[in-house]
Coordinates of C-alpha atoms in Angstrom, one line a residue:
M210 CA 82.0 48.5 115.6
T211 CA 81.1 45.3 113.8
A212 CA 82.0 44.4 110.2
T213 CA 78.4 44.8 109.2
E214 CA 78.3 48.3 110.7
L215 CA 81.5 49.2 109.0
S216 CA 80.0 48.4 105.6
K217 CA 77.0 50.6 105.9
P218 CA 76.6 53.3 103.2
A219 CA 77.3 56.9 104.2
I220 CA 74.6 59.3 105.1
A221 CA 74.7 62.4 103.0
S222 CA 77.3 64.8 104.5
S223 CA 76.1 68.3 105.3
S224 CA 79.3 69.6 103.7
A225 CA 78.7 67.9 100.4
A226 CA 76.9 69.5 97.5
A227 CA 73.3 68.6 96.9
K228 CA 74.2 67.0 93.6
P229 CA 75.2 63.2 93.9
Y230 CA 78.9 62.4 93.3
D231 CA 78.2 59.9 90.5
S232 CA 76.1 62.4 88.6
Y233 CA 79.3 64.3 87.6
R234 CA 80.7 63.0 84.3
W235 CA 84.3 63.2 85.5
A236 CA 83.4 60.7 88.3
R237 CA 82.3 58.0 86.0
N238 CA 84.6 55.1 84.8
S239 CA 83.1 55.4 81.3
Y240 CA 84.3 59.0 80.9
T241 CA 86.8 59.0 78.0
R242 CA 89.8 61.2 77.3
T243 CA 88.0 62.4 74.1
G244 CA 84.9 63.5 76.1
R245 CA 87.2 65.2 78.6
L246 CA 89.0 67.0 75.7
I247 CA 85.7 68.3 74.3
D248 CA 84.4 69.5 77.7
I249 CA 87.6 71.4 78.5
W250 CA 88.0 73.0 75.1
R251 CA 84.4 74.0 75.0
F252 CA 84.9 75.8 78.3
V253 CA 88.1 77.6 77.0
L254 CA 86.4 78.6 73.8
L255 CA 83.4 80.0 75.6
I256 CA 85.8 82.1 77.8
L257 CA 87.4 83.5 74.7
F258 CA 84.1 84.3 73.1
Y259 CA 82.8 86.0 76.3
N260 CA 86.0 88.0 76.5
W261 CA 85.5 89.2 72.9
L262 CA 81.8 89.9 73.5
D263 CA 82.3 91.8 76.7
A264 CA 84.8 94.2 74.9
K265 CA 82.0 95.3 72.5
N266 CA 79.9 98.2 73.6
W267 CA 76.9 97.0 71.7
S268 CA 76.7 93.9 73.9
Y269 CA 75.7 96.2 76.7
G270 CA 73.0 97.9 74.7
G271 CA 75.0 101.1 74.3
A272 CA 77.9 102.8 76.0
P273 CA 78.6 100.7 79.2
S274 CA 79.0 102.2 82.6
D275 CA 81.5 101.0 85.2
E276 CA 78.6 99.4 87.1
K277 CA 77.5 97.5 84.1
R278 CA 81.0 96.2 83.4
A279 CA 81.4 95.2 87.0
K280 CA 78.1 93.4 87.0
R281 CA 79.0 91.6 83.8
R282 CA 82.4 90.5 85.2
R283 CA 80.7 89.2 88.3
T284 CA 78.3 87.1 86.2
R285 CA 81.2 85.7 84.1
A286 CA 83.1 84.9 87.3
I287 CA 80.2 83.0 88.8
W288 CA 79.8 81.0 85.6
I289 CA 83.5 80.2 85.6
R290 CA 83.4 79.1 89.2
E291 CA 80.4 76.8 88.7
T292 CA 81.8 75.4 85.5
M293 CA 85.1 74.6 87.2
L294 CA 83.2 72.8 90.0
H295 CA 81.4 70.6 87.4
L296 CA 84.7 69.9 85.6
G297 CA 86.0 68.3 88.8
P298 CA 89.0 68.2 91.2
T299 CA 91.7 69.3 88.8
F300 CA 89.8 72.5 87.8
I301 CA 88.8 73.1 91.4
K302 CA 92.4 73.2 92.4
V303 CA 93.4 75.2 89.2
G304 CA 90.7 77.7 90.2
Q305 CA 92.0 78.0 93.7
F306 CA 95.5 78.4 92.3
F307 CA 94.3 81.2 90.0
S308 CA 92.6 82.9 92.9
T309 CA 96.1 83.7 94.1
R310 CA 97.0 85.4 90.9
A311 CA 95.4 88.8 91.2
D312 CA 97.9 90.1 88.7
L313 CA 96.2 88.0 86.0
F314 CA 92.5 88.4 86.7
P315 CA 90.0 91.1 87.8
A316 CA 89.0 91.3 91.5
E317 CA 85.6 89.7 90.8
Y318 CA 87.2 86.6 89.3
V319 CA 89.7 86.2 92.2
E320 CA 86.9 86.6 94.7
E321 CA 84.6 84.0 93.1
L322 CA 87.5 81.5 92.4
S323 CA 88.4 81.6 96.1
K324 CA 84.9 80.2 96.9
L325 CA 85.6 76.9 95.1
Q326 CA 86.3 75.2 98.5
D327 CA 82.7 75.7 99.6
R328 CA 80.7 73.2 97.6
V329 CA 82.3 69.8 96.9
P330 CA 80.3 66.5 96.7
A331 CA 81.2 63.6 98.9
F332 CA 81.7 60.1 97.3
D333 CA 80.1 56.8 98.5
Y334 CA 81.2 55.0 101.6
E335 CA 81.8 51.8 99.7
L336 CA 84.5 53.5 97.7
V337 CA 86.0 54.7 101.0
V338 CA 86.2 51.2 102.4
T339 CA 87.7 49.8 99.2
L340 CA 90.4 52.5 99.1
V341 CA 91.3 52.2 102.9
E342 CA 91.5 48.4 102.7
R343 CA 93.7 48.6 99.6
E344 CA 96.1 51.1 101.3
L345 CA 96.3 49.2 104.6
G346 CA 96.4 45.7 103.1
Q347 CA 93.8 44.3 105.5
P348 CA 90.0 44.5 106.3
L349 CA 88.7 47.6 107.9
E350 CA 87.5 45.9 111.1
R351 CA 91.0 44.6 111.9
V352 CA 92.3 48.2 112.0
Y353 CA 89.5 50.2 113.5
L354 CA 87.1 49.8 116.4
F355 CA 84.9 52.4 114.8
F356 CA 84.8 54.1 111.4
D357 CA 82.1 56.7 110.9
P358 CA 80.5 56.3 107.4
T359 CA 79.3 59.9 107.4
P360 CA 82.2 62.2 106.3
L361 CA 83.0 65.2 108.6
A362 CA 84.0 67.2 105.5
A363 CA 84.5 66.8 101.7
A364 CA 87.1 68.7 99.7
S365 CA 88.2 68.8 96.1
L366 CA 90.9 66.0 96.6
G367 CA 89.2 63.8 99.2
Q368 CA 87.0 63.6 102.3
V369 CA 87.5 63.1 106.1
H370 CA 86.0 60.4 108.3
R371 CA 86.2 60.1 112.1
A372 CA 87.5 56.7 113.4
Q373 CA 89.0 54.9 116.4
I374 CA 92.0 52.6 115.9
R375 CA 92.6 49.4 117.9
S376 CA 94.8 51.2 120.5
G377 CA 91.8 53.3 121.5
D378 CA 93.0 56.6 120.0
E379 CA 90.4 58.7 118.2
V380 CA 91.6 59.8 114.8
V381 CA 90.4 61.3 111.6
V382 CA 91.1 59.6 108.3
K383 CA 91.5 61.7 105.1
V384 CA 90.7 59.6 102.0
Q385 CA 91.6 60.6 98.5
R386 CA 89.0 60.6 95.7
P387 CA 89.0 57.5 93.5
G388 CA 90.6 57.8 90.1
L389 CA 92.2 61.2 91.0
H390 CA 95.7 60.4 89.5
R391 CA 94.2 59.3 86.2
L392 CA 92.0 62.4 86.0
F393 CA 95.0 64.6 86.9
A394 CA 97.2 63.0 84.2
I395 CA 94.5 63.5 81.5
D396 CA 93.7 67.1 82.5
L397 CA 97.2 68.3 82.9
D398 CA 98.1 66.9 79.4
I399 CA 95.1 68.9 78.0
L400 CA 96.0 72.0 80.0
R401 CA 99.5 71.9 78.6
G402 CA 98.1 72.3 75.1
I403 CA 95.9 75.1 76.3
A404 CA 98.8 76.9 77.9
E405 CA 100.8 76.6 74.7
F406 CA 97.8 78.0 72.7
F407 CA 97.6 81.0 75.0
Q408 CA 101.4 81.5 74.9
Y409 CA 102.0 81.3 71.2
R410 CA 98.6 82.0 69.5
T411 CA 97.0 84.8 71.5
R412 CA 97.9 88.4 72.4
W413 CA 98.0 87.5 76.1
G414 CA 101.1 85.3 75.6
K415 CA 102.8 87.6 73.1
G416 CA 102.3 90.5 75.6
G417 CA 105.0 89.0 77.9
R418 CA 102.8 86.7 80.1
D419 CA 104.5 83.3 80.7
W420 CA 101.6 80.9 80.4
I421 CA 103.9 77.9 80.1
G422 CA 105.6 78.9 83.4
I423 CA 102.2 79.4 85.0
Y424 CA 101.2 76.0 83.9
E425 CA 104.4 74.4 85.2
E426 CA 103.9 76.1 88.6
C427 CA 100.3 74.9 88.7
R428 CA 101.2 71.3 87.7
R429 CA 103.9 71.1 90.5
T430 CA 101.4 72.4 93.1
L431 CA 98.7 69.9 92.0
W432 CA 101.0 66.9 92.3
E433 CA 102.3 68.0 95.7
E434 CA 98.8 68.4 97.0
V435 CA 97.7 65.0 95.7
D436 CA 100.4 63.3 97.8
Y437 CA 99.0 63.0 101.3
L438 CA 102.4 62.0 102.7
N439 CA 103.6 65.4 101.7
E440 CA 100.7 66.9 103.7
G441 CA 101.6 64.8 106.6
R442 CA 105.2 66.2 106.5
N443 CA 103.7 69.7 106.4
A444 CA 101.6 69.0 109.5
D445 CA 104.7 67.7 111.4
T446 CA 106.7 70.8 110.4
F447 CA 103.9 73.1 111.4
R448 CA 103.5 71.2 114.7
R449 CA 107.2 71.5 115.5
N450 CA 107.2 75.3 114.8
F451 CA 104.5 75.8 117.4
R452 CA 105.8 73.3 120.0
N453 CA 106.6 76.1 122.4
E454 CA 103.3 77.9 121.9
T455 CA 100.9 76.5 124.5
R456 CA 97.8 78.2 123.0
V457 CA 98.3 76.7 119.5
E458 CA 97.7 73.0 118.8
V459 CA 98.3 70.9 115.7
P460 CA 97.1 67.3 115.2
R461 CA 99.9 64.7 115.1
V462 CA 100.2 62.3 112.2
Y463 CA 99.7 58.5 112.6
W464 CA 102.3 57.4 110.0
R465 CA 101.5 53.7 110.4
Y466 CA 98.0 54.3 109.1
S467 CA 99.0 56.8 106.3
S468 CA 99.9 56.5 102.6
P469 CA 100.0 58.7 99.5
A470 CA 96.3 58.2 99.2
M471 CA 95.2 58.4 102.8
L472 CA 96.2 60.3 105.9
T473 CA 95.4 59.6 109.5
L474 CA 95.6 62.4 112.1
E475 CA 94.9 62.9 115.7
Y476 CA 91.2 63.8 116.4
M477 CA 91.1 67.3 117.8
P478 CA 87.6 68.6 118.1
G479 CA 86.9 72.3 118.7
I480 CA 84.4 75.1 118.1
K481 CA 84.6 76.6 114.5
V482 CA 86.4 79.9 114.9
S483 CA 83.6 81.8 113.0
D484 CA 80.8 80.3 115.3
V485 CA 80.4 83.5 117.4
E486 CA 77.4 82.2 119.4
A487 CA 79.1 78.9 120.4
L488 CA 82.3 80.7 121.4
T489 CA 80.3 83.2 123.5
A490 CA 78.4 80.3 125.1
A491 CA 81.6 78.6 126.0
G492 CA 82.9 81.7 127.7
V493 CA 85.7 82.3 125.1
D494 CA 87.2 85.8 124.9
R495 CA 86.6 86.5 121.2
A496 CA 88.8 89.6 121.1
D497 CA 91.7 87.6 122.5
I498 CA 91.2 84.9 119.9
A499 CA 91.3 87.5 117.1
Q500 CA 94.6 88.8 118.5
L501 CA 95.9 85.2 118.9
G502 CA 95.1 84.3 115.3
A503 CA 96.9 87.4 113.9
R504 CA 100.0 86.8 116.0
A505 CA 100.1 83.1 115.1
Y506 CA 100.0 83.9 111.4
L507 CA 102.6 86.7 111.7
K508 CA 104.9 84.2 113.4
Q509 CA 104.4 81.8 110.5
V510 CA 105.2 84.3 107.8
L511 CA 107.9 86.5 109.4
E512 CA 109.7 84.0 111.8
D513 CA 109.1 80.4 110.5
G514 CA 108.9 81.2 106.8
F515 CA 106.3 78.3 106.6
F516 CA 102.7 79.3 106.7
H517 CA 99.2 78.0 106.3
A518 CA 98.1 79.2 102.8
D519 CA 94.4 78.6 103.3
P520 CA 93.3 79.8 106.8
H521 CA 89.6 80.0 106.2
P522 CA 87.2 79.4 109.2
G523 CA 86.8 75.7 108.3
N524 CA 90.5 75.1 108.9
I525 CA 90.7 76.8 112.4
A526 CA 88.9 75.8 115.6
V527 CA 89.0 76.9 119.2
R528 CA 88.8 74.9 122.4
P529 CA 86.7 76.2 125.4
D530 CA 90.0 77.1 127.2
G531 CA 91.0 79.5 124.3
T532 CA 93.4 77.2 122.6
M533 CA 93.5 77.6 118.8
I534 CA 93.7 74.5 116.5
F535 CA 94.8 74.4 112.9
Y536 CA 93.7 71.8 110.4
D537 CA 94.4 70.8 106.7
F538 CA 98.0 71.3 105.6
G539 CA 97.8 70.5 102.0
M540 CA 98.2 74.1 100.8
M541 CA 101.2 75.6 102.5
G542 CA 103.5 78.5 101.6
R543 CA 107.2 79.0 102.1
V544 CA 109.2 82.2 102.6
Q545 CA 112.9 81.7 102.0
T546 CA 115.4 83.3 104.4
N547 CA 116.6 85.8 101.8
T548 CA 113.0 86.6 100.9
K549 CA 112.2 87.3 104.6
D550 CA 115.1 89.8 104.6
K551 CA 113.7 91.4 101.5
M552 CA 110.3 91.6 103.1
M553 CA 111.8 93.3 106.1
S554 CA 113.4 95.8 103.7
L555 CA 110.0 96.4 102.2
M556 CA 108.5 97.0 105.6
A557 CA 111.3 99.5 106.3
S558 CA 110.6 101.4 103.1
I559 CA 106.9 101.5 104.1
V560 CA 107.7 102.9 107.5
T561 CA 110.1 105.5 106.1
R562 CA 107.7 106.3 103.2
D563 CA 110.5 105.8 100.7
A564 CA 108.9 104.9 97.4
D565 CA 112.2 104.4 95.6
A566 CA 113.3 101.8 98.2
M567 CA 109.9 100.2 98.0
V568 CA 110.2 99.9 94.2
Q569 CA 113.6 98.3 94.6
A570 CA 112.3 95.9 97.3
M571 CA 109.4 94.9 95.1
I572 CA 111.8 94.2 92.2
E573 CA 114.0 92.0 94.4
L574 CA 111.0 90.1 95.7
G575 CA 110.0 89.4 92.1
A576 CA 106.7 91.2 92.4
L577 CA 107.7 94.0 90.0
Q578 CA 109.4 93.6 86.6
P579 CA 112.3 96.0 86.2
T580 CA 111.5 98.3 83.2
G581 CA 113.2 101.3 81.6
D582 CA 110.9 103.8 83.3
V583 CA 109.6 103.0 86.8
G584 CA 108.5 106.6 87.4
P585 CA 104.7 105.9 87.2
V586 CA 105.1 103.0 89.5
R587 CA 107.1 105.0 92.0
R588 CA 104.6 107.9 92.0
S589 CA 101.7 105.5 92.5
M590 CA 103.5 103.9 95.4
Q591 CA 104.4 107.3 96.9
Y592 CA 100.7 108.3 96.8
M593 CA 99.7 105.0 98.5
L594 CA 102.4 105.4 101.2
D595 CA 101.3 109.0 101.9
N596 CA 97.7 108.0 102.3
F597 CA 98.3 104.8 104.3
M598 CA 100.7 106.2 106.8
D599 CA 98.6 109.2 107.6
Q600 CA 96.0 107.1 109.3
P601 CA 96.4 106.2 113.0
M602 CA 96.3 102.5 113.5
D603 CA 93.7 102.6 116.3
S604 CA 91.3 104.8 114.4
H605 CA 88.2 103.7 112.5
A606 CA 89.7 105.3 109.4
A607 CA 92.8 103.1 109.6
V608 CA 93.5 101.3 106.4
S609 CA 92.7 97.5 106.3
M610 CA 94.7 94.7 104.7
A611 CA 91.9 94.2 102.2
E612 CA 92.1 97.8 101.1
I613 CA 95.9 97.6 100.8
G614 CA 95.5 94.5 98.7
D615 CA 92.8 95.9 96.5
D616 CA 94.9 99.1 95.8
L617 CA 98.0 97.0 95.0
Y618 CA 96.0 94.8 92.6
D619 CA 94.4 97.8 91.0
L620 CA 97.8 99.2 90.5
A621 CA 99.1 95.9 89.1
R622 CA 96.6 96.0 86.2
D623 CA 98.2 99.2 84.8
Q624 CA 101.8 98.6 85.7
P625 CA 104.4 95.8 85.1
F626 CA 103.6 93.8 88.3
R627 CA 103.7 90.0 88.6
F628 CA 102.8 89.0 92.2
P629 CA 104.3 85.6 93.0
A630 CA 102.0 83.0 94.5
T631 CA 103.6 83.4 97.9
F632 CA 103.0 87.1 98.0
T633 CA 99.3 86.7 97.0
F634 CA 98.8 83.8 99.4
V635 CA 100.1 86.0 102.3
M636 CA 97.9 89.0 101.3
R637 CA 94.8 86.9 100.9
A638 CA 95.5 85.1 104.2
F639 CA 96.0 88.5 105.9
S640 CA 92.7 89.7 104.5
T641 CA 90.9 86.5 105.5
L642 CA 92.2 86.7 109.1
E643 CA 91.3 90.4 109.3
G644 CA 87.7 89.7 108.2
L645 CA 87.5 86.8 110.6
G646 CA 89.0 89.0 113.4
K647 CA 86.3 91.6 112.8
V648 CA 83.6 88.9 113.1
L649 CA 85.0 88.0 116.5
D650 CA 85.7 91.6 117.5
P651 CA 84.3 94.6 115.6
Q652 CA 87.2 96.8 116.9
F653 CA 89.9 94.4 115.6
N654 CA 92.5 95.9 113.2
F655 CA 95.1 93.6 111.7
M656 CA 97.6 96.4 111.1
A657 CA 97.4 97.4 114.7
V658 CA 98.6 93.9 115.7
A659 CA 101.2 93.6 112.9
Q660 CA 103.0 96.9 113.5
P661 CA 104.3 96.3 117.0
Y662 CA 105.0 92.6 116.1
A663 CA 107.1 93.7 113.1
T664 CA 108.8 96.5 115.1
E665 CA 109.8 94.0 117.8
L666 CA 111.1 91.6 115.1
M667 CA 113.1 94.4 113.4
S668 CA 114.5 95.4 116.8
D669 CA 115.8 91.8 117.3
R670 CA 117.5 92.1 113.9
I671 CA 119.0 95.4 115.0
E672 CA 120.6 93.6 118.0
A673 CA 121.8 90.8 115.7
G674 CA 123.6 93.3 113.4
A675 CA 121.3 92.8 110.4
N676 CA 120.4 95.4 107.9
T677 CA 118.1 97.4 110.2
L678 CA 115.4 99.9 110.0
I679 CA 117.7 102.5 111.8
D680 CA 120.3 101.9 109.1
Q681 CA 117.7 102.5 106.4
I682 CA 116.6 105.7 108.1
G683 CA 120.2 106.9 108.6
K684 CA 120.9 106.2 104.9
Q685 CA 117.8 108.1 103.8
A686 CA 118.7 111.0 106.1
A687 CA 122.3 111.2 104.7
Q688 CA 121.0 110.9 101.2
F689 CA 118.5 113.7 101.8
T690 CA 121.2 116.0 103.3
N691 CA 123.6 115.4 100.5
T692 CA 120.9 115.9 97.9
S693 CA 119.7 119.2 99.6
L694 CA 123.2 120.6 99.8
S695 CA 124.0 119.8 96.2
L696 CA 120.7 120.8 94.7
P697 CA 121.7 124.4 93.6
R698 CA 124.9 123.1 91.9
R699 CA 122.9 120.2 90.1
I700 CA 120.3 122.7 88.8
E701 CA 123.1 124.9 87.4
E702 CA 124.8 121.9 85.8
T703 CA 121.6 120.8 84.2
L704 CA 120.9 124.2 82.7
T705 CA 124.4 124.4 81.3
K706 CA 124.1 120.9 79.7
F707 CA 120.7 121.9 78.2
E708 CA 122.2 125.0 76.7
Q709 CA 125.1 123.0 75.3
G710 CA 122.8 120.4 73.8
D711 CA 124.1 117.5 76.0
I712 CA 120.7 116.6 77.2
R713 CA 118.7 114.3 75.0
V714 CA 114.9 114.5 74.9
R715 CA 113.1 111.3 74.1
T716 CA 110.1 111.6 71.7
R717 CA 107.8 109.0 70.2
A718 CA 108.0 108.3 66.5
V719 CA 104.6 108.7 64.9
E720 CA 105.5 106.2 62.1
T721 CA 106.5 103.6 64.7
D722 CA 103.3 104.1 66.7
R723 CA 101.3 103.7 63.5
L724 CA 103.0 100.4 62.6
L725 CA 102.6 99.1 66.2
R726 CA 98.9 99.8 66.1
Q727 CA 98.6 98.0 62.8
L728 CA 100.5 95.0 64.1
A729 CA 98.2 94.9 67.2
V730 CA 95.1 94.9 65.0
L731 CA 96.5 92.2 62.7
G732 CA 97.4 90.1 65.8
T733 CA 93.8 90.4 67.0
A734 CA 92.5 89.4 63.6
T735 CA 94.8 86.3 63.8
V736 CA 93.3 85.3 67.1
Y737 CA 89.8 85.6 65.7
A738 CA 90.8 83.6 62.7
I739 CA 92.1 80.8 64.9
I740 CA 88.9 80.8 66.9
L741 CA 86.9 80.8 63.6
G742 CA 88.8 77.7 62.4
T743 CA 88.4 75.9 65.7
L744 CA 84.7 76.6 65.8
L745 CA 84.2 75.4 62.3
L746 CA 86.1 72.2 63.0
T747 CA 84.2 71.6 66.2
A748 CA 80.8 72.3 64.5
T749 CA 81.7 69.8 61.7
Q750 CA 82.6 67.1 64.2
L751 CA 79.5 67.7 66.2
L752 CA 77.4 67.5 63.1
I753 CA 79.0 64.2 62.0
A754 CA 78.5 62.8 65.5
G755 CA 74.7 63.7 65.3
F756 CA 74.7 66.6 67.9
V757 CA 72.8 68.9 65.5
K758 CA 71.8 71.5 68.1
F759 CA 75.3 71.9 69.4
A760 CA 76.6 72.0 65.8
I761 CA 74.2 74.8 65.0
A762 CA 75.3 76.8 68.1
A763 CA 79.0 76.3 67.1
F764 CA 78.2 77.5 63.5
V765 CA 76.5 80.6 65.0
L766 CA 79.6 81.3 67.1
A767 CA 81.8 80.8 64.0
G768 CA 79.7 83.4 62.2
L769 CA 80.3 85.9 65.0
A770 CA 84.1 85.1 64.8
A771 CA 84.0 85.7 61.1
I772 CA 82.5 89.1 61.6
A773 CA 85.2 89.9 64.1
V774 CA 87.9 88.9 61.6
I775 CA 86.4 91.2 58.9
Q776 CA 86.1 94.1 61.3
S777 CA 89.8 93.6 62.4
L778 CA 91.0 93.5 58.8
M779 CA 89.1 96.7 58.0
R780 CA 90.6 98.5 61.1
A781 CA 94.1 97.4 59.9
R782 CA 93.4 98.8 56.5
R783 CA 92.2 102.1 57.9
S784 CA 95.3 102.3 60.2
R785 CA 97.5 101.9 57.1
R786 CA 96.0 105.0 55.6
L787 CA 96.5 107.2 58.7

């Protein structure tokens, strides 16, 4: 390819959004920190306003039904996803991160945020040339025989181009978006202030949620993903883990042509795993591919402890010979050795239907906060176990990973759960792979593949002398026997203690409950007062700047906040009289 051909502008990529890259405010060099601050806080304040509005029955035109609330949540979730897309790469990644936190947000929000990878605009080819030449320190034509100006794909952090280096090897070059580090630095500074606001100024932070910790976890993840050398190391590790698997391939990294802002990988074309018609035309056994994908992922989680955290169809391809190819290693999950042991204990408790052991395993995994009374959690888990384990794995009524995940997340909203990102990544990936497997083979059931795989793995641990499933069953049997034999004696002792007054019965103090309700109402009034002050300040600034329409809108929102403050104070006064 000649130098003239190398400098041709890119044809619009089919993976890019219809909206041009430079039409986004965050993509312009003239975009200031002040403008960014206003855009982000406007988004946050609108979320707070909508959250307040959706809690009011009159906003639904009367007593709302579950269907109306679900529809409203879906509308809000779509608006948040679209706004995050327009706010740019940082918020696209933040949204993807939050899509793993089903313990924080309703299912509609999690589902919509997980779609943020689907529509991302590509940037101009001239910018690609400038960045590649800067990173390599020489003109493009001296390094490449061919460099396709049309990107194969565009993502939130960069885009991918096909090329051929001087040695003749065909490669793909992943190029980072221009100005990404500057945008990340500004956004993360602003997000730190927002996290502190939620932590110290709202009921969500005072209720025990660690927003500062969530921010730090998100910040660390973002900076790791923006380093393409880290992605290259992930690809190498993933490739080594599958070096003995002949039916799984991973592109190798060309380190000589890679840097923190660009990554060069072996070109491995294949059929998109969700393209059923192309797979059928190529003579690929779709049911076999579904099984292969499930086994490959189980190996990643339960054996390697290093797994692909984003296994959507765009990141998996299939060769005509039935070999599976994995792409894109920017978002990876790790399962530590001790965590794998705890996961095996969790699986053992599920097989034995032991809710007590399951609660303990969840606490050790960090998915459940230890509280004074775990009775409601234990009873909910026992109900889930009794229902899940009664269904044969090969039946149409067999429970799916998506159903298990949904029930766990529904349970989490009413109980002291905090699912770590790793746990949620695994559950979401299992659900994604199960859905993909059903597209390939309608009879596919992920649990039917997982059960024998996990049983075999646990059998290997039995031979190695680890804490085994048989040990757990034996302990439970001994405990059951001892409990059964001592039950009459324990009942008699309990009755004796009750007669002697040695048993204490806990009751709620009415006065304490009244004060707690009053404090909760006053806390809500404080939040509304903060929002009122913020809106008044924003409206004044907008009016001074000449944005009259926006100022009027802000004043209207401030009026609604003032009404909310008055209502909260009146409720506090009424609660004092009760």
